[in-house]
Amino acid sequence: MKASDLDLLTGVSAPTVHPGGGRAIVSVTHPSLAADASVGQLWSIPLTGHAAPRRLTRGFRDSAPRFSPDGRLLAFVRSVPKSAPQLYVMDAAGGEPVQVTDRKLGVSQFAWSPDGRSIAFVSRVPEQGRYGTVEGIDAGSERPRRFDTLNYRANGLGYITDRRAHVFLVPVPDVWAEPAVTPVAEADGSTEPAPAVPEAAQLTSGPWDDGPVAFSPDGATLAFVSARHESRDDDLRANVFLLPVDGSGEPVDATGAHGDYSVGELAYGLNGALYFTAQDVGESGRDFVGRNAALYVIEGQDAAPRPLTDAESQDYTESDIVAYRDDSVLVRDRSRGALVLTEVTADGTATRLTDDTTVVNGVGVAGDVVVLSIADADTAGDVALLTAGGLRRLTDFSAPLRATGIVAPREITVTARDGYPVHGWVLVPEGEGPHPVLLNIHGGPYAAYTGALFDEAQVYVAAGYAVVMCNPRGAAGYGQEHGRVIRQRMGTVDLTDVLDFLDGAIAETPGLDAGRVGIMGGSYGGYLTAWTIAHDHRFAAAIVERGFLDPEAFVGTSDIGSFFGDEYTGTDPELMRSQSPQAVVGQVTTPTLVMHSEDDLRCPLPQAERYYAALKRNGAEAELVIFPGEDHELSRGGRPRHRRERFDIILDWWAKHLPSEVNRP
């Protein structure tokens, strides 16, 4: 795979399965270099017979499909250039979609009511006079913002206190009715009002964000997640609230009195029980480092939540919840570089339904029919049917990408210097070598590499580099102790783990050149790259991207600055400096490319600028690259042309400092 092959990198949404079980609908998207945006449509996937998948819609970017409970309608979110995403519905058999919302800032998550007559959705409500609510007042003309909270911005969004997310309810229009027309003026100049979308009722309000949402099976209650407690600006708690749909009462907190929860997802089971995933963030409400999300259930009104899973051994942080049988739900366990589909019953029995290498990105159910969106070494995204004999793949959207040349990662475990097992993967280009090696370090820290098709590793392998990547201590998927061991000890065992894995991978993999090695990483990976090159000078060059580089300067500048550094590096100035790449930048002699995005609010641009300036002032060879208009998600969700240019810049840097047979100046 080359950078120019980004168009072939498909992503597949969670499936929605028709109640009859005969077909599923997914959204299939990909970066478009021509449009310089992510584009995609809905696809219909037959689950029986031999019919081929077919494109169902032709929008610019159609996503999040959901069948109505009776299967007659299909709802989804449509995005068009320079407009906010809106909710649409259409005849499930096909036809012209009908617009349901016209929200100034668009629609995010939504849910069908059990009777199919209405849809609850989440939308941000702009403060009057901002975000285009008044014609002629652009962003630079808005009145000053006044803050009295620590948390007032979010990466990828910007300011949040003047556009809070709230819950709305909208009636579903008749998609079979005669289309409304825009009336022309009468001779006297009068006109009838133009046709409008259905009027949505706002169900929640206040200085907080609400959502996601879920309907109870009887349709009488909406459950949603919110942080409405007084200390919400100082902690990470979020709770489940219950709201009568008929407006007969205010939202009631169903979890806050029972524990220190940071709730992620929620859903009702078929038996009416309410399930949710949550991290336990402790008495401080901020103890998030290395905390797994467990699955809980609330059985009956006023009942206390009951944990169903063990947070130490199972992690549902990246999972939604899908009702399955009367007494069970489906969730996805983050485990050793995979997302494993798991059925959890009311007594807490957890049964794994997929293998320990497949990344299950989404699941849809109709009766006993279970359909998955998956990624593995052969695909960036496809649809599969769960059968008694395993997964039966129904699509092959990544076939064109494989045709460009894809290398399968080899899974290995290396014993670190203290005897700890470090798990990861090695990708080796064609030819005998010896090949130069790139040590890649993931972000997080509480995240993980997987064995699924990874565009970055494939681009580097195609350019002639062996790629080494692992999940050191601090990473997710190996238990909470594995993740928490670097709390206020960053740059200790995580540093030695990546170095020992590198040495072990080179020793046991033929064709790798131990004398020609580069190092690179983004976010926490940028942190550990910067920390490593201050303490180990073996590397031909380094790339520090969107890094957490200066804990002291993180507070007050990052959207997570009010808690992230406090928990990971502590608050004592000397303790912070003992883990700070900025504090040891004077020890760096490795040529270093510093890459960052202009609108990154997670690891703000000054983190890179100060680090780069120190490199230059200390005489190290360094270059700074800044991408305009991008945020912390550039490498995953940035503009396709910027993503291609990022790859070009990276390969230019390696061609200069660590040339391969096919990547030379």
PDB file of C-alpha atoms in Angstrom, residues 39-311:
ATOM      1  CA  VAL A  39     -17.274   9.811   1.510  1.00  0.00           C
ATOM      2  CA  GLY A  40     -19.559   6.811   1.506  1.00  0.00           C
ATOM      3  CA  GLN A  41     -23.022   5.367   1.193  1.00  0.00           C
ATOM      4  CA  LEU A  42     -25.268   2.704   2.668  1.00  0.00           C
ATOM      5  CA  TRP A  43     -24.972  -0.831   1.360  1.00  0.00           C
ATOM      6  CA  SER A  44     -27.490  -3.665   1.537  1.00  0.00           C
ATOM      7  CA  ILE A  45     -25.913  -7.029   2.418  1.00  0.00           C
ATOM      8  CA  PRO A  46     -28.012 -10.175   1.724  1.00  0.00           C
ATOM      9  CA  LEU A  47     -27.653 -12.723   4.515  1.00  0.00           C
ATOM     10  CA  THR A  48     -29.091 -15.668   2.592  1.00  0.00           C
ATOM     11  CA  GLY A  49     -28.839 -16.886  -0.982  1.00  0.00           C
ATOM     12  CA  HIS A  50     -26.210 -15.784  -3.456  1.00  0.00           C
ATOM     13  CA  ALA A  51     -27.132 -12.179  -4.219  1.00  0.00           C
ATOM     14  CA  ALA A  52     -24.276  -9.692  -4.124  1.00  0.00           C
ATOM     15  CA  PRO A  53     -24.088  -6.683  -1.810  1.00  0.00           C
ATOM     16  CA  ARG A  54     -25.400  -3.520  -3.452  1.00  0.00           C
ATOM     17  CA  ARG A  55     -25.214   0.189  -2.884  1.00  0.00           C
ATOM     18  CA  LEU A  56     -28.491   1.460  -1.446  1.00  0.00           C
ATOM     19  CA  THR A  57     -27.980   5.249  -1.267  1.00  0.00           C
ATOM     20  CA  ARG A  58     -25.954   7.765  -3.225  1.00  0.00           C
ATOM     21  CA  GLY A  59     -25.305  10.527  -0.687  1.00  0.00           C
ATOM     22  CA  PHE A  60     -21.993  12.279  -0.146  1.00  0.00           C
ATOM     23  CA  ARG A  61     -21.531  10.590   3.232  1.00  0.00           C
ATOM     24  CA  ASP A  62     -24.342   8.442   4.623  1.00  0.00           C
ATOM     25  CA  SER A  63     -23.751   6.790   7.990  1.00  0.00           C
ATOM     26  CA  ALA A  64     -25.268   5.170  11.101  1.00  0.00           C
ATOM     27  CA  PRO A  65     -28.106   3.171   9.478  1.00  0.00           C
ATOM     28  CA  ARG A  66     -30.882   1.863  11.749  1.00  0.00           C
ATOM     29  CA  PHE A  67     -33.981  -0.117  10.744  1.00  0.00           C
ATOM     30  CA  SER A  68     -37.256   0.882  12.397  1.00  0.00           C
ATOM     31  CA  PRO A  69     -38.601  -1.747  14.822  1.00  0.00           C
ATOM     32  CA  ASP A  70     -41.031  -3.081  12.201  1.00  0.00           C
ATOM     33  CA  GLY A  71     -38.420  -3.018   9.439  1.00  0.00           C
ATOM     34  CA  ARG A  72     -40.463  -0.799   7.093  1.00  0.00           C
ATOM     35  CA  LEU A  73     -38.194   2.259   7.418  1.00  0.00           C
ATOM     36  CA  LEU A  74     -34.495   2.955   7.531  1.00  0.00           C
ATOM     37  CA  ALA A  75     -33.044   5.966   9.350  1.00  0.00           C
ATOM     38  CA  PHE A  76     -29.519   7.272   8.867  1.00  0.00           C
ATOM     39  CA  VAL A  77     -27.364  10.396   9.087  1.00  0.00           C
ATOM     40  CA  ARG A  78     -26.447  12.212   5.868  1.00  0.00           C
ATOM     41  CA  SER A  79     -23.582  14.677   5.560  1.00  0.00           C
ATOM     42  CA  VAL A  80     -22.947  17.005   2.630  1.00  0.00           C
ATOM     43  CA  PRO A  81     -20.041  19.425   2.158  1.00  0.00           C
ATOM     44  CA  LYS A  82     -20.178  22.637   4.209  1.00  0.00           C
ATOM     45  CA  SER A  83     -23.362  21.560   5.997  1.00  0.00           C
ATOM     46  CA  ALA A  84     -24.076  19.894   9.325  1.00  0.00           C
ATOM     47  CA  PRO A  85     -25.087  16.199   9.279  1.00  0.00           C
ATOM     48  CA  GLN A  86     -28.854  15.639   9.427  1.00  0.00           C
ATOM     49  CA  LEU A  87     -31.201  12.771  10.125  1.00  0.00           C
ATOM     50  CA  TYR A  88     -33.047  11.147   7.196  1.00  0.00           C
ATOM     51  CA  VAL A  89     -35.539   8.296   6.830  1.00  0.00           C
ATOM     52  CA  MET A  90     -36.449   6.251   3.784  1.00  0.00           C
ATOM     53  CA  ASP A  91     -38.500   3.269   2.720  1.00  0.00           C
ATOM     54  CA  ALA A  92     -36.418   0.269   3.768  1.00  0.00           C
ATOM     55  CA  ALA A  93     -36.975  -1.248   0.340  1.00  0.00           C
ATOM     56  CA  GLY A  94     -35.342   1.763  -1.302  1.00  0.00           C
ATOM     57  CA  GLY A  95     -36.366   5.137  -2.586  1.00  0.00           C
ATOM     58  CA  GLU A  96     -35.724   8.817  -2.020  1.00  0.00           C
ATOM     59  CA  PRO A  97     -34.745   9.652   1.585  1.00  0.00           C
ATOM     60  CA  VAL A  98     -36.825  12.241   3.434  1.00  0.00           C
ATOM     61  CA  GLN A  99     -35.059  14.801   5.620  1.00  0.00           C
ATOM     62  CA  VAL A 100     -36.158  14.714   9.266  1.00  0.00           C
ATOM     63  CA  THR A 101     -34.004  17.392  10.904  1.00  0.00           C
ATOM     64  CA  ASP A 102     -32.491  20.748  10.016  1.00  0.00           C
ATOM     65  CA  ARG A 103     -30.354  21.417  13.061  1.00  0.00           C
ATOM     66  CA  LYS A 104     -27.862  24.282  12.827  1.00  0.00           C
ATOM     67  CA  LEU A 105     -25.093  22.129  14.326  1.00  0.00           C
ATOM     68  CA  GLY A 106     -26.359  18.801  13.070  1.00  0.00           C
ATOM     69  CA  VAL A 107     -27.309  15.486  14.651  1.00  0.00           C
ATOM     70  CA  SER A 108     -25.145  12.857  16.282  1.00  0.00           C
ATOM     71  CA  GLN A 109     -26.544   9.732  17.929  1.00  0.00           C
ATOM     72  CA  PHE A 110     -30.221   8.716  17.541  1.00  0.00           C
ATOM     73  CA  ALA A 111     -32.633   5.948  18.562  1.00  0.00           C
ATOM     74  CA  TRP A 112     -35.988   4.710  17.247  1.00  0.00           C
ATOM     75  CA  SER A 113     -38.959   4.653  19.614  1.00  0.00           C
ATOM     76  CA  PRO A 114     -40.306   1.093  20.053  1.00  0.00           C
ATOM     77  CA  ASP A 115     -43.495   1.958  18.129  1.00  0.00           C
ATOM     78  CA  GLY A 116     -41.495   3.442  15.241  1.00  0.00           C
ATOM     79  CA  ARG A 117     -43.441   6.716  15.281  1.00  0.00           C
ATOM     80  CA  SER A 118     -40.694   8.957  16.592  1.00  0.00           C
ATOM     81  CA  ILE A 119     -36.926   9.204  16.892  1.00  0.00           C
ATOM     82  CA  ALA A 120     -34.899  10.569  19.777  1.00  0.00           C
ATOM     83  CA  PHE A 121     -31.668  12.246  18.774  1.00  0.00           C
ATOM     84  CA  VAL A 122     -28.797  14.250  20.250  1.00  0.00           C
ATOM     85  CA  SER A 123     -27.917  17.675  18.857  1.00  0.00           C
ATOM     86  CA  ARG A 124     -25.841  20.606  20.028  1.00  0.00           C
ATOM     87  CA  VAL A 125     -27.816  23.764  20.753  1.00  0.00           C
ATOM     88  CA  PRO A 126     -25.935  26.912  19.672  1.00  0.00           C
ATOM     89  CA  GLU A 127     -26.078  30.002  21.813  1.00  0.00           C
ATOM     90  CA  GLN A 128     -27.930  32.762  20.005  1.00  0.00           C
ATOM     91  CA  GLY A 129     -25.552  34.973  18.074  1.00  0.00           C
ATOM     92  CA  ARG A 130     -22.959  32.248  17.606  1.00  0.00           C
ATOM     93  CA  TYR A 131     -22.201  29.538  15.053  1.00  0.00           C
ATOM     94  CA  GLY A 132     -24.162  31.152  12.239  1.00  0.00           C
ATOM     95  CA  THR A 133     -27.423  31.653  14.138  1.00  0.00           C
ATOM     96  CA  VAL A 134     -27.466  35.291  13.025  1.00  0.00           C
ATOM     97  CA  GLU A 135     -26.775  36.084   9.380  1.00  0.00           C
ATOM     98  CA  GLY A 136     -23.790  38.378   8.976  1.00  0.00           C
ATOM     99  CA  ILE A 137     -22.167  37.486  12.305  1.00  0.00           C
ATOM    100  CA  ASP A 138     -19.235  35.210  11.576  1.00  0.00           C
ATOM    101  CA  ALA A 139     -16.887  33.599  14.103  1.00  0.00           C
ATOM    102  CA  GLY A 140     -14.630  36.641  14.257  1.00  0.00           C
ATOM    103  CA  SER A 141     -17.558  38.962  14.921  1.00  0.00           C
ATOM    104  CA  GLU A 142     -19.078  37.073  17.835  1.00  0.00           C
ATOM    105  CA  ARG A 143     -19.105  38.679  21.263  1.00  0.00           C
ATOM    106  CA  PRO A 144     -16.416  37.625  23.778  1.00  0.00           C
ATOM    107  CA  ARG A 145     -16.761  34.323  25.592  1.00  0.00           C
ATOM    108  CA  ARG A 146     -16.697  34.317  29.382  1.00  0.00           C
ATOM    109  CA  PHE A 147     -15.745  31.151  31.267  1.00  0.00           C
ATOM    110  CA  ASP A 148     -15.919  30.106  34.889  1.00  0.00           C
ATOM    111  CA  THR A 149     -15.135  26.424  34.319  1.00  0.00           C
ATOM    112  CA  LEU A 150     -11.902  24.549  33.650  1.00  0.00           C
ATOM    113  CA  ASN A 151     -13.357  22.482  30.834  1.00  0.00           C
ATOM    114  CA  TYR A 152     -14.624  24.659  28.025  1.00  0.00           C
ATOM    115  CA  ARG A 153     -13.079  23.164  24.862  1.00  0.00           C
ATOM    116  CA  ALA A 154     -12.896  19.750  23.208  1.00  0.00           C
ATOM    117  CA  ASN A 155     -10.560  18.473  20.516  1.00  0.00           C
ATOM    118  CA  GLY A 156     -12.253  18.266  17.135  1.00  0.00           C
ATOM    119  CA  LEU A 157     -15.055  20.540  18.258  1.00  0.00           C
ATOM    120  CA  GLY A 158     -13.707  23.697  19.883  1.00  0.00           C
ATOM    121  CA  TYR A 159     -15.679  25.632  22.469  1.00  0.00           C
ATOM    122  CA  ILE A 160     -18.402  23.588  24.134  1.00  0.00           C
ATOM    123  CA  THR A 161     -20.003  25.709  26.860  1.00  0.00           C
ATOM    124  CA  ASP A 162     -21.986  27.715  24.294  1.00  0.00           C
ATOM    125  CA  ARG A 163     -23.229  24.697  22.322  1.00  0.00           C
ATOM    126  CA  ARG A 164     -24.289  21.991  24.719  1.00  0.00           C
ATOM    127  CA  ALA A 165     -25.571  18.643  23.445  1.00  0.00           C
ATOM    128  CA  HIS A 166     -29.177  17.855  24.362  1.00  0.00           C
ATOM    129  CA  VAL A 167     -31.875  15.296  23.645  1.00  0.00           C
ATOM    130  CA  PHE A 168     -34.711  15.904  21.180  1.00  0.00           C
ATOM    131  CA  LEU A 169     -37.748  13.938  20.027  1.00  0.00           C
ATOM    132  CA  VAL A 170     -39.070  14.224  16.483  1.00  0.00           C
ATOM    133  CA  PRO A 171     -42.058  12.544  14.781  1.00  0.00           C
ATOM    134  CA  VAL A 172     -41.216  10.348  11.816  1.00  0.00           C
ATOM    135  CA  PRO A 173     -42.580  11.783   8.555  1.00  0.00           C
ATOM    136  CA  ASP A 174     -44.641   9.757   6.111  1.00  0.00           C
ATOM    137  CA  VAL A 175     -42.104   8.715   3.478  1.00  0.00           C
ATOM    138  CA  TRP A 176     -44.892   7.485   1.178  1.00  0.00           C
ATOM    139  CA  ALA A 177     -46.814  10.789   1.150  1.00  0.00           C
ATOM    140  CA  GLU A 178     -46.809  13.120  -1.843  1.00  0.00           C
ATOM    141  CA  PRO A 179     -43.628  15.203  -1.774  1.00  0.00           C
ATOM    142  CA  ALA A 180     -44.035  18.758  -0.560  1.00  0.00           C
ATOM    143  CA  VAL A 181     -43.265  21.461  -3.107  1.00  0.00           C
ATOM    144  CA  THR A 182     -41.920  24.937  -2.593  1.00  0.00           C
ATOM    145  CA  PRO A 183     -44.744  27.337  -3.525  1.00  0.00           C
ATOM    146  CA  VAL A 184     -44.112  30.231  -5.886  1.00  0.00           C
ATOM    147  CA  ALA A 185     -45.318  33.768  -5.185  1.00  0.00           C
ATOM    148  CA  GLU A 186     -48.847  34.911  -5.995  1.00  0.00           C
ATOM    149  CA  ALA A 187     -49.487  37.989  -8.155  1.00  0.00           C
ATOM    150  CA  ASP A 188     -49.816  40.137  -5.029  1.00  0.00           C
ATOM    151  CA  GLY A 189     -46.410  38.986  -3.845  1.00  0.00           C
ATOM    152  CA  SER A 190     -47.675  36.738  -1.060  1.00  0.00           C
ATOM    153  CA  THR A 191     -46.268  33.235  -0.664  1.00  0.00           C
ATOM    154  CA  GLU A 192     -47.110  30.171   1.351  1.00  0.00           C
ATOM    155  CA  PRO A 193     -44.465  29.021   3.830  1.00  0.00           C
ATOM    156  CA  ALA A 194     -41.870  26.720   2.362  1.00  0.00           C
ATOM    157  CA  PRO A 195     -42.165  23.067   3.395  1.00  0.00           C
ATOM    158  CA  ALA A 196     -40.274  22.357   6.592  1.00  0.00           C
ATOM    159  CA  VAL A 197     -38.921  19.331   8.368  1.00  0.00           C
ATOM    160  CA  PRO A 198     -40.981  17.983  11.284  1.00  0.00           C
ATOM    161  CA  GLU A 199     -40.750  20.058  14.447  1.00  0.00           C
ATOM    162  CA  ALA A 200     -38.566  18.444  17.093  1.00  0.00           C
ATOM    163  CA  ALA A 201     -39.260  18.839  20.812  1.00  0.00           C
ATOM    164  CA  GLN A 202     -36.265  19.566  23.040  1.00  0.00           C
ATOM    165  CA  LEU A 203     -36.412  17.209  26.032  1.00  0.00           C
ATOM    166  CA  THR A 204     -33.325  18.237  28.002  1.00  0.00           C
ATOM    167  CA  SER A 205     -31.481  21.464  28.707  1.00  0.00           C
ATOM    168  CA  GLY A 206     -28.830  22.886  31.006  1.00  0.00           C
ATOM    169  CA  PRO A 207     -25.081  23.623  31.218  1.00  0.00           C
ATOM    170  CA  TRP A 208     -24.005  20.058  30.495  1.00  0.00           C
ATOM    171  CA  ASP A 209     -23.944  17.581  27.612  1.00  0.00           C
ATOM    172  CA  ASP A 210     -26.584  14.828  27.345  1.00  0.00           C
ATOM    173  CA  GLY A 211     -26.336  11.572  25.381  1.00  0.00           C
ATOM    174  CA  PRO A 212     -26.186   8.869  24.155  1.00  0.00           C
ATOM    175  CA  VAL A 213     -29.855   7.848  24.461  1.00  0.00           C
ATOM    176  CA  ALA A 214     -31.896   4.640  24.620  1.00  0.00           C
ATOM    177  CA  PHE A 215     -35.655   3.937  24.755  1.00  0.00           C
ATOM    178  CA  SER A 216     -37.120   1.512  27.266  1.00  0.00           C
ATOM    179  CA  PRO A 217     -38.947  -1.386  25.532  1.00  0.00           C
ATOM    180  CA  ASP A 218     -42.343   0.099  26.444  1.00  0.00           C
ATOM    181  CA  GLY A 219     -41.352   3.474  25.001  1.00  0.00           C
ATOM    182  CA  ALA A 220     -42.233   5.305  28.224  1.00  0.00           C
ATOM    183  CA  THR A 221     -38.702   6.194  29.312  1.00  0.00           C
ATOM    184  CA  LEU A 222     -35.609   7.640  27.696  1.00  0.00           C
ATOM    185  CA  ALA A 223     -32.306   6.770  29.335  1.00  0.00           C
ATOM    186  CA  PHE A 224     -29.315   8.967  28.636  1.00  0.00           C
ATOM    187  CA  VAL A 225     -25.851   9.743  29.985  1.00  0.00           C
ATOM    188  CA  SER A 226     -25.003  13.080  31.542  1.00  0.00           C
ATOM    189  CA  ALA A 227     -22.751  14.755  34.111  1.00  0.00           C
ATOM    190  CA  ARG A 228     -25.087  17.048  36.072  1.00  0.00           C
ATOM    191  CA  HIS A 229     -23.529  16.904  39.551  1.00  0.00           C
ATOM    192  CA  GLU A 230     -22.046  20.012  41.146  1.00  0.00           C
ATOM    193  CA  SER A 231     -18.426  18.827  40.935  1.00  0.00           C
ATOM    194  CA  ARG A 232     -18.628  17.896  37.238  1.00  0.00           C
ATOM    195  CA  ASP A 233     -15.920  20.407  36.316  1.00  0.00           C
ATOM    196  CA  ASP A 234     -13.462  18.753  38.715  1.00  0.00           C
ATOM    197  CA  ASP A 235     -14.048  15.053  38.070  1.00  0.00           C
ATOM    198  CA  LEU A 236     -14.816  12.501  35.366  1.00  0.00           C
ATOM    199  CA  ARG A 237     -18.083  11.118  36.720  1.00  0.00           C
ATOM    200  CA  ALA A 238     -21.031  10.691  34.357  1.00  0.00           C
ATOM    201  CA  ASN A 239     -24.279   8.956  35.244  1.00  0.00           C
ATOM    202  CA  VAL A 240     -27.378   7.380  33.752  1.00  0.00           C
ATOM    203  CA  PHE A 241     -30.517   9.513  33.838  1.00  0.00           C
ATOM    204  CA  LEU A 242     -34.089   8.390  33.241  1.00  0.00           C
ATOM    205  CA  LEU A 243     -36.625  10.744  31.659  1.00  0.00           C
ATOM    206  CA  PRO A 244     -40.385  10.148  31.153  1.00  0.00           C
ATOM    207  CA  VAL A 245     -41.049  10.612  27.441  1.00  0.00           C
ATOM    208  CA  ASP A 246     -44.483  12.124  28.085  1.00  0.00           C
ATOM    209  CA  GLY A 247     -42.940  15.064  29.923  1.00  0.00           C
ATOM    210  CA  SER A 248     -44.478  14.140  33.274  1.00  0.00           C
ATOM    211  CA  GLY A 249     -41.229  14.494  35.189  1.00  0.00           C
ATOM    212  CA  GLU A 250     -37.637  15.690  35.241  1.00  0.00           C
ATOM    213  CA  PRO A 251     -34.620  13.460  34.555  1.00  0.00           C
ATOM    214  CA  VAL A 252     -33.752  11.215  37.515  1.00  0.00           C
ATOM    215  CA  ASP A 253     -30.185  10.091  38.256  1.00  0.00           C
ATOM    216  CA  ALA A 254     -30.243   6.275  38.364  1.00  0.00           C
ATOM    217  CA  THR A 255     -26.575   5.630  39.192  1.00  0.00           C
ATOM    218  CA  GLY A 256     -24.936   8.564  40.964  1.00  0.00           C
ATOM    219  CA  ALA A 257     -25.943   7.467  44.465  1.00  0.00           C
ATOM    220  CA  HIS A 258     -24.570   3.972  43.936  1.00  0.00           C
ATOM    221  CA  GLY A 259     -20.961   4.432  42.866  1.00  0.00           C
ATOM    222  CA  ASP A 260     -18.270   6.536  41.252  1.00  0.00           C
ATOM    223  CA  TYR A 261     -19.193   5.813  37.661  1.00  0.00           C
ATOM    224  CA  SER A 262     -17.927   7.288  34.435  1.00  0.00           C
ATOM    225  CA  VAL A 263     -20.626   5.862  32.171  1.00  0.00           C
ATOM    226  CA  GLY A 264     -19.875   5.241  28.521  1.00  0.00           C
ATOM    227  CA  GLU A 265     -22.698   3.417  26.711  1.00  0.00           C
ATOM    228  CA  LEU A 266     -26.171   2.226  27.652  1.00  0.00           C
ATOM    229  CA  ALA A 267     -28.982   0.093  26.215  1.00  0.00           C
ATOM    230  CA  TYR A 268     -32.097  -1.705  27.343  1.00  0.00           C
ATOM    231  CA  GLY A 269     -32.236  -5.485  27.159  1.00  0.00           C
ATOM    232  CA  LEU A 270     -35.142  -7.403  25.690  1.00  0.00           C
ATOM    233  CA  ASN A 271     -36.399  -8.102  29.223  1.00  0.00           C
ATOM    234  CA  GLY A 272     -36.545  -4.405  30.118  1.00  0.00           C
ATOM    235  CA  ALA A 273     -33.359  -4.341  32.195  1.00  0.00           C
ATOM    236  CA  LEU A 274     -31.079  -1.351  31.636  1.00  0.00           C
ATOM    237  CA  TYR A 275     -27.422  -2.115  30.884  1.00  0.00           C
ATOM    238  CA  PHE A 276     -24.515   0.300  30.877  1.00  0.00           C
ATOM    239  CA  THR A 277     -20.714   0.270  30.685  1.00  0.00           C
ATOM    240  CA  ALA A 278     -18.675   2.353  33.099  1.00  0.00           C
ATOM    241  CA  GLN A 279     -15.256   2.890  34.583  1.00  0.00           C
ATOM    242  CA  ASP A 280     -14.996   3.161  38.352  1.00  0.00           C
ATOM    243  CA  VAL A 281     -13.101   6.439  38.827  1.00  0.00           C
ATOM    244  CA  GLY A 282     -12.867   6.186  42.614  1.00  0.00           C
ATOM    245  CA  GLU A 283     -13.603   8.594  45.442  1.00  0.00           C
ATOM    246  CA  SER A 284     -11.727  11.403  43.707  1.00  0.00           C
ATOM    247  CA  GLY A 285     -13.781  10.915  40.566  1.00  0.00           C
ATOM    248  CA  ARG A 286     -10.549  11.286  38.561  1.00  0.00           C
ATOM    249  CA  ASP A 287      -8.811   7.922  38.956  1.00  0.00           C
ATOM    250  CA  PHE A 288      -9.054   6.961  35.299  1.00  0.00           C
ATOM    251  CA  VAL A 289      -5.558   5.645  34.513  1.00  0.00           C
ATOM    252  CA  GLY A 290      -5.706   2.041  33.346  1.00  0.00           C
ATOM    253  CA  ARG A 291      -9.338   1.664  34.374  1.00  0.00           C
ATOM    254  CA  ASN A 292     -11.360  -0.846  32.371  1.00  0.00           C
ATOM    255  CA  ALA A 293     -15.066  -0.364  31.694  1.00  0.00           C
ATOM    256  CA  ALA A 294     -17.233  -3.059  33.263  1.00  0.00           C
ATOM    257  CA  LEU A 295     -20.790  -4.003  32.286  1.00  0.00           C
ATOM    258  CA  TYR A 296     -23.575  -3.219  34.778  1.00  0.00           C
ATOM    259  CA  VAL A 297     -27.302  -3.885  34.856  1.00  0.00           C
ATOM    260  CA  ILE A 298     -30.205  -2.100  36.564  1.00  0.00           C
ATOM    261  CA  GLU A 299     -33.121  -4.481  37.083  1.00  0.00           C
ATOM    262  CA  GLY A 300     -36.256  -2.591  37.995  1.00  0.00           C
ATOM    263  CA  GLN A 301     -37.137   0.922  39.074  1.00  0.00           C
ATOM    264  CA  ASP A 302     -34.961   2.328  41.872  1.00  0.00           C
ATOM    265  CA  ALA A 303     -32.731  -0.769  41.814  1.00  0.00           C
ATOM    266  CA  ALA A 304     -29.022  -0.348  42.407  1.00  0.00           C
ATOM    267  CA  PRO A 305     -26.693  -1.151  39.501  1.00  0.00           C
ATOM    268  CA  ARG A 306     -25.237  -4.641  39.643  1.00  0.00           C
ATOM    269  CA  PRO A 307     -21.836  -5.410  38.091  1.00  0.00           C
ATOM    270  CA  LEU A 308     -21.876  -8.301  35.646  1.00  0.00           C
ATOM    271  CA  THR A 309     -18.214  -8.435  34.645  1.00  0.00           C
ATOM    272  CA  ASP A 310     -14.792  -8.199  36.257  1.00  0.00           C
ATOM    273  CA  ALA A 311     -13.058  -4.950  35.355  1.00  0.00           C
TER     274      ALA A 311
END
